[in-house]
Amino acid sequence: MDLILALDVDNRADAQRLAAQTADSVDLVKVGLELFTREGPQLVRALRQDGHRIMLDLKLHDIPNTVAQAVRSCCGLGVELLTLHAGGGPAMIEAAVRAEEAEGNGVKLLPVTVLTSMNAEQLQAIGVARSPESQVQLLARMALQAGAPGLVCSPMEVETLRQQHGTQPHLVTPGVRPAGSATDDQQRIATPAAAKIWGASAIVVGRPIRMAEDPAAAARNIKDACR
Ligand code: C5P
């Protein structure tokens, strides 16, 4: 199981420093909206040049043609994983998959099912009466049928998704917290060891590493818990 570090900082120097500090135990670094909207594609290229493998977490969600063009741009950046919102629907995901295949760089497109910060109450507020688990299952089935090679979901949903879809899908799970650490704004969480037992392909961890007094040691401890 890979450890992906969320580089949720707001500048290039901090991002490169944190990535370098933790490189021994971290498998991929995740560039998300906060960093990408400040530092852009140049930072992604710089991290690649530093030797890092990259998950680009842009959670694309737009009409199919726009998402397809954005996927083409992202494929040129040398990233390994790219996220989009499953809520964009099958036509959007199919267009994204076709765009990725046309580029041929082997980027794994990962539709995000239900954000790990959402609970039943928040789903209801956007008109979804199903439980988070059942909504994840519905979106997962749709996204995999539309050709996505994997998904982003909470660790708590991985076991069921493995039963329903087997070992093939690349299941990446944020919402991971070592035992005893703060949950922050995450709602559907589990420990790294539980995520592994349930069958996650990779876990995404941000604050428990970034905010630690010694980020390198925190990353090492989490990686050890994943073995
Ligand atoms: O600090 P923390 O470990 O909560 O960071 C989790 C990271 O994973 C954040 O960058 C967040 O944007 C991302 N993420 C998430 N839930 C999803 C998809 C991505 O928390 N469903």
Short mmCIF file of C-alpha atoms and ligand atoms in Angstrom, two decimals:
data_model
loop_
_atom_site.label_atom_id
_atom_site.label_comp_id
_atom_site.label_asym_id
_atom_site.label_seq_id
_atom_site.Cartn_x
_atom_site.Cartn_y
_atom_site.Cartn_z
CA MET A 1 0.00 0.00 0.00
CA ASP A 2 1.41 3.40 -1.03
CA LEU A 3 1.64 6.39 1.30
CA ILE A 4 0.63 9.62 -0.44
CA LEU A 5 1.50 12.88 1.32
CA ALA A 6 -0.94 15.76 0.78
CA LEU A 7 1.23 18.84 0.16
CA ASP A 8 -1.44 21.24 1.41
CA VAL A 9 0.88 24.24 1.73
CA ASP A 10 0.60 27.51 -0.14
CA ASN A 11 4.01 27.96 -1.71
CA ARG A 12 6.58 26.18 -3.79
CA ALA A 13 9.45 26.39 -1.28
CA ASP A 14 7.44 24.78 1.53
CA ALA A 15 6.11 22.12 -0.85
CA GLN A 16 9.55 21.15 -2.10
CA ARG A 17 10.99 21.21 1.42
CA LEU A 18 8.24 18.98 2.88
CA ALA A 19 8.47 16.58 -0.06
CA ALA A 20 12.26 16.31 0.33
CA GLN A 21 12.07 15.89 4.12
CA THR A 22 9.69 12.94 3.90
CA ALA A 23 10.92 11.32 0.68
CA ASP A 24 12.29 8.21 2.44
CA SER A 25 8.85 7.00 3.51
CA VAL A 26 6.43 8.76 1.16
CA ASP A 27 5.63 7.07 -2.17
CA LEU A 28 3.78 9.91 -3.92
CA VAL A 29 3.11 13.55 -3.14
CA LYS A 30 -0.32 15.03 -3.71
CA VAL A 31 -0.69 18.48 -5.21
CA GLY A 32 -4.16 19.83 -4.47
CA LEU A 33 -6.15 22.92 -5.23
CA GLU A 34 -4.51 25.19 -2.67
CA LEU A 35 -1.03 24.67 -4.06
CA PHE A 36 -1.98 24.32 -7.73
CA THR A 37 -3.96 27.56 -7.79
CA ARG A 38 -0.93 29.41 -6.43
CA GLU A 39 2.01 27.72 -8.06
CA GLY A 40 0.50 26.05 -11.11
CA PRO A 41 1.95 23.47 -13.50
CA GLN A 42 5.52 24.79 -12.98
CA LEU A 43 5.50 23.40 -9.47
CA VAL A 44 4.31 20.00 -10.71
CA ARG A 45 7.19 19.95 -13.20
CA ALA A 46 9.65 21.01 -10.46
CA LEU A 47 8.49 18.21 -8.15
CA ARG A 48 8.88 15.75 -11.04
CA GLN A 49 12.41 17.03 -11.59
CA ASP A 50 13.10 16.50 -7.87
CA GLY A 51 12.20 12.85 -8.50
CA HIS A 52 8.76 12.71 -6.87
CA ARG A 53 5.79 10.69 -8.11
CA ILE A 54 2.69 12.87 -8.19
CA MET A 55 -1.03 12.67 -7.56
CA LEU A 56 -2.71 15.77 -8.99
CA ASP A 57 -5.86 16.28 -6.95
CA LEU A 58 -7.82 18.83 -8.98
CA LYS A 59 -11.20 17.07 -8.58
CA LEU A 60 -12.28 18.10 -12.07
CA HIS A 61 -16.04 18.60 -12.44
CA ASP A 62 -17.44 20.31 -15.54
CA ILE A 63 -19.09 19.47 -18.84
CA PRO A 64 -17.50 16.48 -20.61
CA ASN A 65 -15.63 18.49 -23.26
CA THR A 66 -14.05 20.86 -20.73
CA VAL A 67 -12.97 18.02 -18.45
CA ALA A 68 -11.53 16.10 -21.42
CA GLN A 69 -9.39 19.11 -22.41
CA ALA A 70 -8.23 19.61 -18.81
CA VAL A 71 -7.29 15.91 -18.63
CA ARG A 72 -5.20 16.30 -21.78
CA SER A 73 -3.32 19.23 -20.20
CA CYS A 74 -2.72 17.31 -16.97
CA CYS A 75 -1.47 14.23 -18.85
CA GLY A 76 1.41 16.33 -20.21
CA LEU A 77 2.65 17.11 -16.70
CA GLY A 78 3.96 13.65 -15.91
CA VAL A 79 1.56 12.97 -13.06
CA GLU A 80 0.63 9.40 -12.10
CA LEU A 81 -2.82 9.94 -10.55
CA LEU A 82 -5.44 12.56 -11.42
CA THR A 83 -8.77 13.11 -9.66
CA LEU A 84 -12.17 14.18 -10.96
CA HIS A 85 -15.58 14.22 -9.29
CA ALA A 86 -17.68 11.11 -9.91
CA GLY A 87 -20.70 13.41 -9.49
CA GLY A 88 -19.94 14.75 -12.98
CA GLY A 89 -21.65 11.60 -14.26
CA PRO A 90 -20.89 8.85 -16.78
CA ALA A 91 -20.59 11.09 -19.86
CA MET A 92 -17.99 13.27 -18.13
CA ILE A 93 -16.00 10.26 -16.90
CA GLU A 94 -16.12 8.53 -20.30
CA ALA A 95 -14.86 11.71 -21.99
CA ALA A 96 -12.05 11.96 -19.45
CA VAL A 97 -11.06 8.31 -19.97
CA ARG A 98 -11.05 8.75 -23.78
CA ALA A 99 -8.88 11.88 -23.45
CA GLU A 100 -6.42 10.06 -21.20
CA GLU A 101 -6.25 7.12 -23.59
CA ALA A 102 -5.61 9.48 -26.52
CA GLU A 103 -2.67 11.01 -24.64
CA GLY A 104 -1.35 7.54 -23.76
CA ASN A 105 0.73 8.55 -20.72
CA GLY A 106 -0.79 5.94 -18.41
CA VAL A 107 -2.28 8.48 -16.00
CA LYS A 108 -4.76 6.80 -13.63
CA LEU A 109 -8.00 8.77 -13.48
CA LEU A 110 -9.62 8.52 -10.05
CA PRO A 111 -13.19 9.72 -9.65
CA VAL A 112 -13.86 10.98 -6.12
CA THR A 113 -17.01 9.30 -4.82
CA VAL A 114 -18.17 11.14 -1.68
CA LEU A 115 -15.74 13.53 0.02
CA THR A 116 -14.48 12.08 3.29
CA SER A 117 -15.55 15.33 4.98
CA MET A 118 -19.22 14.64 4.13
CA ASN A 119 -21.62 12.81 6.44
CA ALA A 120 -25.27 11.82 6.03
CA GLU A 121 -26.52 15.21 7.16
CA GLN A 122 -24.40 17.06 4.61
CA LEU A 123 -25.47 14.70 1.84
CA GLN A 124 -29.09 15.42 2.73
CA ALA A 125 -28.38 19.14 2.44
CA ILE A 126 -27.47 18.64 -1.23
CA GLY A 127 -30.51 16.47 -1.89
CA VAL A 128 -28.97 13.02 -1.45
CA ALA A 129 -31.17 10.91 0.81
CA ARG A 130 -28.94 7.81 0.68
CA SER A 131 -26.34 7.03 3.34
CA PRO A 132 -22.74 7.96 2.46
CA GLU A 133 -21.95 4.23 2.06
CA SER A 134 -24.76 3.61 -0.36
CA GLN A 135 -23.98 6.80 -2.32
CA VAL A 136 -20.32 5.74 -2.59
CA GLN A 137 -21.40 2.33 -3.91
CA LEU A 138 -23.71 3.88 -6.51
CA LEU A 139 -21.06 6.32 -7.73
CA ALA A 140 -18.33 3.65 -7.68
CA ARG A 141 -20.37 1.28 -9.87
CA MET A 142 -21.15 4.07 -12.33
CA ALA A 143 -17.56 5.37 -12.46
CA LEU A 144 -15.98 1.94 -12.95
CA GLN A 145 -18.53 1.11 -15.65
CA ALA A 146 -17.60 4.38 -17.36
CA GLY A 147 -14.01 3.10 -17.59
CA ALA A 148 -12.26 4.66 -14.58
CA PRO A 149 -9.33 2.50 -13.36
CA GLY A 150 -9.90 3.38 -9.72
CA LEU A 151 -11.62 5.62 -7.18
CA VAL A 152 -11.11 7.91 -4.24
CA CYS A 153 -13.21 6.85 -1.25
CA SER A 154 -13.03 6.63 2.53
CA PRO A 155 -11.16 3.68 4.06
CA MET A 156 -14.47 2.60 5.61
CA GLU A 157 -15.88 1.83 2.16
CA VAL A 158 -12.92 -0.08 0.76
CA GLU A 159 -13.84 -3.52 2.06
CA THR A 160 -17.28 -3.48 0.46
CA LEU A 161 -15.93 -2.04 -2.80
CA ARG A 162 -13.35 -4.85 -2.94
CA GLN A 163 -16.17 -7.41 -2.47
CA GLN A 164 -18.21 -5.78 -5.22
CA HIS A 165 -15.44 -4.99 -7.74
CA GLY A 166 -12.50 -7.28 -6.90
CA THR A 167 -8.80 -6.51 -6.63
CA GLN A 168 -8.40 -4.53 -9.87
CA PRO A 169 -9.61 -0.98 -9.05
CA HIS A 170 -6.97 1.37 -7.65
CA LEU A 171 -8.61 2.53 -4.41
CA VAL A 172 -7.09 5.64 -2.86
CA THR A 173 -8.32 6.69 0.57
CA PRO A 174 -7.94 10.04 2.34
CA GLY A 175 -9.55 10.40 5.76
CA VAL A 176 -6.70 8.44 7.37
CA ARG A 177 -5.60 9.20 10.91
CA PRO A 178 -3.05 7.38 13.07
CA ALA A 179 -4.64 6.24 16.35
CA GLY A 180 -4.92 9.16 18.79
CA SER A 181 -4.44 12.00 16.30
CA ALA A 182 -6.94 14.83 15.65
CA THR A 183 -9.74 14.11 13.17
CA ASP A 184 -9.81 17.76 11.96
CA ASP A 185 -12.67 18.21 9.48
CA GLN A 186 -12.66 14.57 8.34
CA GLN A 187 -15.79 12.55 9.16
CA ARG A 188 -15.30 9.03 7.79
CA ILE A 189 -11.85 8.08 9.03
CA ALA A 190 -9.73 5.04 9.89
CA THR A 191 -6.15 4.21 10.84
CA PRO A 192 -3.47 3.37 8.23
CA ALA A 193 -3.41 -0.27 9.41
CA ALA A 194 -7.20 -0.60 9.03
CA ALA A 195 -7.07 0.93 5.54
CA LYS A 196 -4.49 -1.68 4.56
CA ILE A 197 -6.43 -4.62 6.02
CA TRP A 198 -9.58 -3.47 4.22
CA GLY A 199 -7.69 -3.40 0.90
CA ALA A 200 -6.74 0.21 0.09
CA SER A 201 -4.18 0.59 -2.73
CA ALA A 202 -2.93 3.86 -1.25
CA ILE A 203 -3.67 6.20 1.64
CA VAL A 204 -3.55 9.99 1.54
CA VAL A 205 -2.30 11.69 4.70
CA GLY A 206 -1.87 15.42 5.16
CA ARG A 207 -2.11 17.18 8.51
CA PRO A 208 -0.88 14.29 10.72
CA ILE A 209 2.46 14.52 8.84
CA ARG A 210 2.56 18.19 7.85
CA MET A 211 1.68 19.55 11.29
CA ALA A 212 3.89 17.10 13.21
CA GLU A 213 6.92 18.44 15.04
CA ASP A 214 9.03 16.04 13.00
CA PRO A 215 7.27 15.37 9.65
CA ALA A 216 9.91 12.84 8.55
CA ALA A 217 9.39 10.76 11.71
CA ALA A 218 5.59 11.03 11.44
CA ALA A 219 5.73 9.82 7.82
CA ARG A 220 8.05 6.96 8.81
CA ASN A 221 5.69 5.84 11.60
CA ILE A 222 2.71 5.84 9.27
CA LYS A 223 4.63 3.96 6.57
CA ASP A 224 5.67 1.36 9.17
CA ALA A 225 2.03 0.94 10.19
CA CYS A 226 1.22 0.20 6.53
CA ARG A 227 3.67 -2.69 6.14
O1 C5P B 1 -4.92 16.73 6.21
P1 C5P B 1 -5.71 15.56 5.71
O2 C5P B 1 -5.02 14.23 5.98
O3 C5P B 1 -7.13 15.57 6.17
O4 C5P B 1 -5.70 15.76 4.11
C1 C5P B 1 -6.48 14.96 3.25
C2 C5P B 1 -6.25 15.38 1.84
O5 C5P B 1 -7.03 14.56 0.98
C3 C5P B 1 -6.66 16.81 1.52
O6 C5P B 1 -5.70 17.32 0.60
C4 C5P B 1 -8.01 16.69 0.87
O7 C5P B 1 -8.23 17.70 -0.10
C5 C5P B 1 -7.91 15.33 0.18
N1 C5P B 1 -9.19 14.63 -0.03
C6 C5P B 1 -10.08 14.34 0.98
N2 C5P B 1 -11.25 13.67 0.71
C7 C5P B 1 -11.54 13.27 -0.53
C8 C5P B 1 -10.62 13.54 -1.56
C9 C5P B 1 -9.43 14.21 -1.27
O8 C5P B 1 -9.81 14.65 2.14
N3 C5P B 1 -12.63 12.58 -0.77
#
